[in-house]
mmCIF file of C-alpha atoms in Angstrom:
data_model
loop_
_atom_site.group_PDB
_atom_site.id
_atom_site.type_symbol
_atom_site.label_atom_id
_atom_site.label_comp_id
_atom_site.label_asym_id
_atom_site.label_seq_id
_atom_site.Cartn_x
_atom_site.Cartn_y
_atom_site.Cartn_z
ATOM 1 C CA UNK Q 454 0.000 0.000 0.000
ATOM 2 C CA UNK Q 455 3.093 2.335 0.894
ATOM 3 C CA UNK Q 456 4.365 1.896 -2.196
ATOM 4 C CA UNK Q 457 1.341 2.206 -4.406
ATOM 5 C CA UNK Q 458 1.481 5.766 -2.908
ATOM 6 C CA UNK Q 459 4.529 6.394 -3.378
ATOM 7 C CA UNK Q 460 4.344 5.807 -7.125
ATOM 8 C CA UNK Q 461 1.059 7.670 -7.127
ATOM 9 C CA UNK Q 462 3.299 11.121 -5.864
ATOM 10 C CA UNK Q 463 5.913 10.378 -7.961
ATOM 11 C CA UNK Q 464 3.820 10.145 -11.117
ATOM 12 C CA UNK Q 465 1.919 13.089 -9.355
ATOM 13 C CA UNK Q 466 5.146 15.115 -9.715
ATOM 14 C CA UNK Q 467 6.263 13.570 -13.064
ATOM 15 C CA UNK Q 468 3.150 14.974 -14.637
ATOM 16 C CA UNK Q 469 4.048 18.610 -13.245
ATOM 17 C CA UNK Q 470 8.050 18.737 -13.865
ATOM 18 C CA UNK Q 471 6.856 17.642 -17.533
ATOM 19 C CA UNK Q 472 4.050 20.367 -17.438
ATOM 20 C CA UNK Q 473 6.968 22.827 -16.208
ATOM 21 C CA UNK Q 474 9.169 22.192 -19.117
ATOM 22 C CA UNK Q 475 6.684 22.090 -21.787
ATOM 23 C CA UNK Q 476 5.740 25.563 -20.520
ATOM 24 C CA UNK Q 477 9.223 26.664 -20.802
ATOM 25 C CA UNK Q 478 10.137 25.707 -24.419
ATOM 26 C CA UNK Q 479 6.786 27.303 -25.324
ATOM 27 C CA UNK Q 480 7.099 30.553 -23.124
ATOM 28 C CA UNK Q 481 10.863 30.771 -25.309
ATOM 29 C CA UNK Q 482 8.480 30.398 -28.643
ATOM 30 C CA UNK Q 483 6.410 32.435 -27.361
ATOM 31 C CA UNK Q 484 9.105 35.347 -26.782
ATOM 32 C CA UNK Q 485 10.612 34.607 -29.821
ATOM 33 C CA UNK Q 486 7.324 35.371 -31.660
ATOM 34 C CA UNK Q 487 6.746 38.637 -29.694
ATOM 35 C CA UNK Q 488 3.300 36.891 -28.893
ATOM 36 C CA UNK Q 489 1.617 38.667 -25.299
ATOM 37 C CA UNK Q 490 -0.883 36.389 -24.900
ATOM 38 C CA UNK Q 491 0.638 33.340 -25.113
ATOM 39 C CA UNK Q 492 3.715 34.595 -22.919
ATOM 40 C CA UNK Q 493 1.306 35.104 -20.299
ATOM 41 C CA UNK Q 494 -0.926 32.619 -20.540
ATOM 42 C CA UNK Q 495 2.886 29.820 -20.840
ATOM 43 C CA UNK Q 496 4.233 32.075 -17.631
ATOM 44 C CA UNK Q 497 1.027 31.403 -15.869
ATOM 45 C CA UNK Q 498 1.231 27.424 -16.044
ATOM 46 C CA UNK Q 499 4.744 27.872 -14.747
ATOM 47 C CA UNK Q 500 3.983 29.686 -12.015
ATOM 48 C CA UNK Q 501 1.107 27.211 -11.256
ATOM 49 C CA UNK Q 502 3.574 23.980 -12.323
ATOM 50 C CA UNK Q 503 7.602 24.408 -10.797
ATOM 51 C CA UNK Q 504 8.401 24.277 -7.954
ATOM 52 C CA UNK Q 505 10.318 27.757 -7.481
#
């Protein structure tokens, strides 16, 4: 049972370090483009998805 949740977190946290990332590539397209929205909709998921 321990371990069930322990794999549980860890694919928890997985998820959000991948979320994180995904958001950082596109927030550097995003730049790149000049494109407002998107850089603050990508800066919002970060701020909601690593751990600072």
């Amino acid at each position: 049972m321990a371990q069930a949740q322990r794999d549980q977190v860890y694919l928890m946290d997985k998820e959000l370090r991948d979320k994180c990332n995904n958001a950082k590539v596109d927030l550097a397209v995003a730049k790149g483009e000049k494109n407002g929205p998107e850089i603050a909709r990508q800066t919002d998921i970060i701020k909601q998805t690593c751990r600072q």
